[in-house]
Tab-separated table of C-alpha atoms in Angstrom:
chain	number	residue	atom	x	y	z
A	1	MET	CA	-22.554	-13.831	-55.871
A	2	THR	CA	-21.085	-17.127	-57.140
A	3	ILE	CA	-21.690	-20.016	-54.906
A	4	VAL	CA	-19.775	-23.234	-55.693
A	5	VAL	CA	-20.617	-26.443	-54.154
A	6	ARG	CA	-18.265	-29.345	-53.672
A	7	THR	CA	-17.568	-32.256	-51.693
A	8	PRO	CA	-15.611	-31.410	-48.501
A	9	VAL	CA	-12.106	-32.735	-47.570
A	10	ILE	CA	-10.780	-33.414	-44.301
A	11	GLU	CA	-9.366	-30.044	-44.110
A	12	ASP	CA	-12.947	-28.561	-44.151
A	13	ALA	CA	-13.847	-30.185	-41.030
A	14	THR	CA	-13.053	-26.894	-38.782
A	15	ALA	CA	-14.637	-24.555	-41.109
A	16	MET	CA	-17.808	-26.842	-41.338
A	17	ALA	CA	-17.907	-27.045	-37.542
A	18	LYS	CA	-17.810	-23.096	-37.674
A	19	VAL	CA	-20.567	-22.713	-40.145
A	20	HIS	CA	-22.571	-25.575	-38.150
A	21	VAL	CA	-22.345	-23.691	-34.952
A	22	GLU	CA	-22.805	-20.123	-36.252
A	23	THR	CA	-25.808	-21.000	-38.447
A	24	TRP	CA	-27.573	-22.746	-35.675
A	25	LEU	CA	-26.955	-19.493	-33.514
A	26	GLU	CA	-28.678	-17.354	-36.206
A	27	THR	CA	-31.366	-20.011	-36.913
A	28	TYR	CA	-32.528	-21.164	-33.515
A	29	GLN	CA	-31.536	-18.447	-31.138
A	30	GLY	CA	-35.133	-17.931	-28.995
A	31	THR	CA	-36.110	-21.806	-30.418
A	32	MET	CA	-33.757	-23.613	-28.945
A	33	PRO	CA	-32.392	-23.495	-25.038
A	34	ASP	CA	-29.716	-20.936	-24.458
A	35	ASP	CA	-27.579	-23.679	-22.634
A	36	VAL	CA	-27.670	-26.108	-25.758
A	37	LEU	CA	-26.799	-23.060	-28.249
A	38	PHE	CA	-23.927	-21.426	-26.189
A	39	ALA	CA	-22.517	-24.567	-24.888
A	40	PRO	CA	-18.886	-23.948	-24.520
A	41	ASP	CA	-18.001	-27.068	-25.994
A	42	SER	CA	-20.423	-26.822	-29.200
A	43	LEU	CA	-17.397	-25.941	-31.681
A	44	GLN	CA	-15.231	-28.744	-30.460
A	45	ARG	CA	-17.987	-31.355	-30.392
A	46	ARG	CA	-19.084	-30.093	-34.109
A	47	GLU	CA	-15.524	-30.246	-35.312
A	48	HIS	CA	-15.006	-33.754	-33.714
A	49	MET	CA	-18.387	-34.957	-35.492
A	50	TRP	CA	-17.352	-33.423	-38.962
A	51	ASN	CA	-13.510	-34.895	-38.706
A	52	SER	CA	-15.089	-38.306	-37.831
A	53	LEU	CA	-17.663	-38.189	-40.924
A	54	LEU	CA	-14.796	-36.827	-43.176
A	55	ALA	CA	-12.210	-39.208	-42.350
A	56	GLY	CA	-14.515	-42.129	-43.169
A	57	GLY	CA	-16.912	-42.555	-40.461
A	58	THR	CA	-19.870	-42.779	-42.577
A	59	SER	CA	-18.880	-46.269	-44.289
A	60	GLY	CA	-20.218	-44.447	-47.664
A	61	LYS	CA	-23.691	-44.198	-46.372
A	62	LEU	CA	-23.820	-40.665	-46.138
A	63	THR	CA	-23.508	-37.852	-48.759
A	64	ILE	CA	-21.683	-34.577	-47.907
A	65	ALA	CA	-21.264	-31.309	-49.370
A	66	VAL	CA	-20.375	-27.733	-48.721
A	67	ALA	CA	-21.053	-24.298	-50.301
A	68	GLU	CA	-18.267	-21.632	-50.858
A	69	HIS	CA	-18.191	-17.859	-51.691
A	70	ASP	CA	-14.965	-16.337	-52.088
A	71	ARG	CA	-13.120	-19.377	-50.801
A	72	GLN	CA	-15.125	-19.184	-47.600
A	73	LEU	CA	-17.747	-21.862	-46.449
A	74	VAL	CA	-20.943	-20.333	-46.445
A	75	GLY	CA	-23.093	-23.723	-46.084
A	76	ILE	CA	-23.083	-27.284	-45.211
A	77	ALA	CA	-25.227	-30.274	-46.095
A	78	MET	CA	-25.621	-34.010	-45.379
A	79	SER	CA	-28.052	-36.756	-46.196
A	80	GLY	CA	-28.193	-40.642	-46.055
A	81	PRO	CA	-30.451	-43.624	-45.373
A	82	SER	CA	-33.362	-42.674	-43.047
A	83	ASP	CA	-33.600	-43.158	-39.699
A	84	ASP	CA	-37.475	-43.331	-39.499
A	85	GLU	CA	-38.787	-46.781	-39.306
A	86	ASP	CA	-41.810	-45.921	-41.884
A	87	ARG	CA	-39.162	-44.129	-44.251
A	88	GLN	CA	-36.729	-47.446	-44.510
A	89	GLY	CA	-35.031	-47.632	-47.957
A	90	GLU	CA	-35.558	-43.758	-48.445
A	91	SER	CA	-33.329	-40.875	-48.086
A	92	GLU	CA	-33.226	-38.451	-45.342
A	93	LEU	CA	-31.544	-34.812	-45.238
A	94	PHE	CA	-30.005	-34.515	-42.002
A	95	VAL	CA	-28.057	-31.245	-42.363
A	96	LEU	CA	-28.467	-28.081	-44.495
A	97	TYR	CA	-27.510	-24.965	-43.147
A	98	THR	CA	-26.355	-21.718	-44.662
A	99	TYR	CA	-25.310	-18.183	-43.175
A	100	GLU	CA	-28.376	-15.574	-43.207
A	101	SER	CA	-26.093	-13.513	-45.714
A	102	VAL	CA	-26.164	-15.976	-48.546
A	103	HIS	CA	-30.200	-16.837	-47.871
A	104	GLY	CA	-31.712	-15.998	-51.514
A	105	GLN	CA	-28.805	-16.610	-53.342
A	106	GLY	CA	-29.043	-20.231	-54.214
A	107	ALA	CA	-26.838	-21.830	-51.802
A	108	GLY	CA	-29.254	-23.720	-50.123
A	109	ALA	CA	-30.925	-25.127	-53.495
A	110	LYS	CA	-27.372	-26.273	-54.956
A	111	LEU	CA	-26.597	-27.907	-51.507
A	112	LEU	CA	-29.788	-29.910	-51.634
A	113	GLU	CA	-29.122	-30.828	-55.418
A	114	ALA	CA	-25.396	-32.136	-54.363
A	115	VAL	CA	-26.984	-34.430	-51.418
A	116	VAL	CA	-30.187	-35.577	-52.898
A	117	ALA	CA	-30.848	-36.856	-56.193
A	118	PRO	CA	-33.711	-34.656	-57.941
A	119	ASP	CA	-35.820	-37.784	-58.634
A	120	GLU	CA	-35.297	-39.381	-55.110
A	121	SER	CA	-38.056	-39.424	-52.426
A	122	VAL	CA	-36.775	-37.779	-49.242
A	123	SER	CA	-37.465	-36.736	-45.950
A	124	LEU	CA	-36.459	-34.481	-43.366
A	125	TRP	CA	-37.226	-32.856	-40.023
A	126	VAL	CA	-37.511	-29.354	-39.522
A	127	ALA	CA	-38.025	-26.985	-36.342
A	128	ASP	CA	-41.235	-25.516	-35.754
A	129	PRO	CA	-41.861	-22.882	-36.011
A	130	ASN	CA	-39.124	-22.113	-38.469
A	131	PRO	CA	-41.001	-20.497	-41.230
A	132	ARG	CA	-38.243	-19.513	-43.652
A	133	ALA	CA	-36.835	-22.926	-43.771
A	134	GLN	CA	-40.316	-24.470	-44.029
A	135	ALA	CA	-41.126	-21.995	-47.066
A	136	PHE	CA	-37.661	-22.914	-48.495
A	137	TYR	CA	-38.466	-26.816	-48.597
A	138	CYS	CA	-41.811	-26.265	-49.903
A	139	LYS	CA	-40.314	-24.505	-52.701
A	140	MET	CA	-37.819	-27.373	-53.489
A	141	GLY	CA	-40.919	-29.583	-53.513
A	142	PHE	CA	-41.190	-30.808	-49.750
A	143	ALA	CA	-44.479	-30.991	-47.882
A	144	PRO	CA	-45.617	-31.734	-44.159
A	145	ASP	CA	-46.555	-35.086	-43.774
A	146	GLY	CA	-48.299	-34.530	-40.361
A	147	SER	CA	-45.520	-36.105	-38.224
A	148	ARG	CA	-44.226	-34.364	-35.181
A	149	SER	CA	-41.666	-34.929	-32.599
A	150	THR	CA	-39.618	-33.516	-29.918
A	151	ASP	CA	-35.991	-33.711	-30.112
A	152	ASP	CA	-34.642	-35.378	-26.727
A	153	ASP	CA	-31.420	-33.175	-26.641
A	154	ASP	CA	-32.760	-29.944	-27.238
A	155	GLY	CA	-36.414	-30.113	-26.632
A	156	VAL	CA	-37.059	-28.486	-29.878
A	157	THR	CA	-40.277	-29.894	-31.795
A	158	GLU	CA	-40.035	-30.648	-35.353
A	159	ILE	CA	-42.229	-31.466	-38.267
A	160	ARG	CA	-41.462	-34.041	-40.901
A	161	MET	CA	-41.616	-32.875	-44.540
A	162	ILE	CA	-41.482	-35.405	-47.506
A	163	ARG	CA	-40.520	-34.904	-51.154
A	164	PRO	CA	-41.730	-37.976	-53.123
A	165	SER	CA	-40.045	-39.437	-56.040
A	166	ARG	CA	-40.529	-37.961	-59.435
């Protein structure tokens, strides 16, 4: 399977929204409340978000990438300056989602590499429990740092994982 990772263009926003919503359904069913996962405006909200970001709403601070296979988007990723007070000046991985159908095919690793330099210190927040994602991040050099948080919007508990600079 050939996975191509590239920088998205504005015309990708609709497909990115679809990947975002559908991978959330694959990943978080049973972890996230159904009213959040199945909200009737989920796709519309994500499409608006990606349109805004791709149209220049990032002020150059975010790095965004998409993965495709056979000209179809199969993954999305986004990083930028950390939102965490104790990680200021470092990068944070905000988004990394791939369809289950491409898990184990290298799409996640390629997306991570596209949005975060390999020698760069980076943090992320991952749902707990989410053993597959946590194992992937450990394989990519991340380790839990003991920080936990509960997302205000969806009530999901998350742990922070850190990959130190190399």
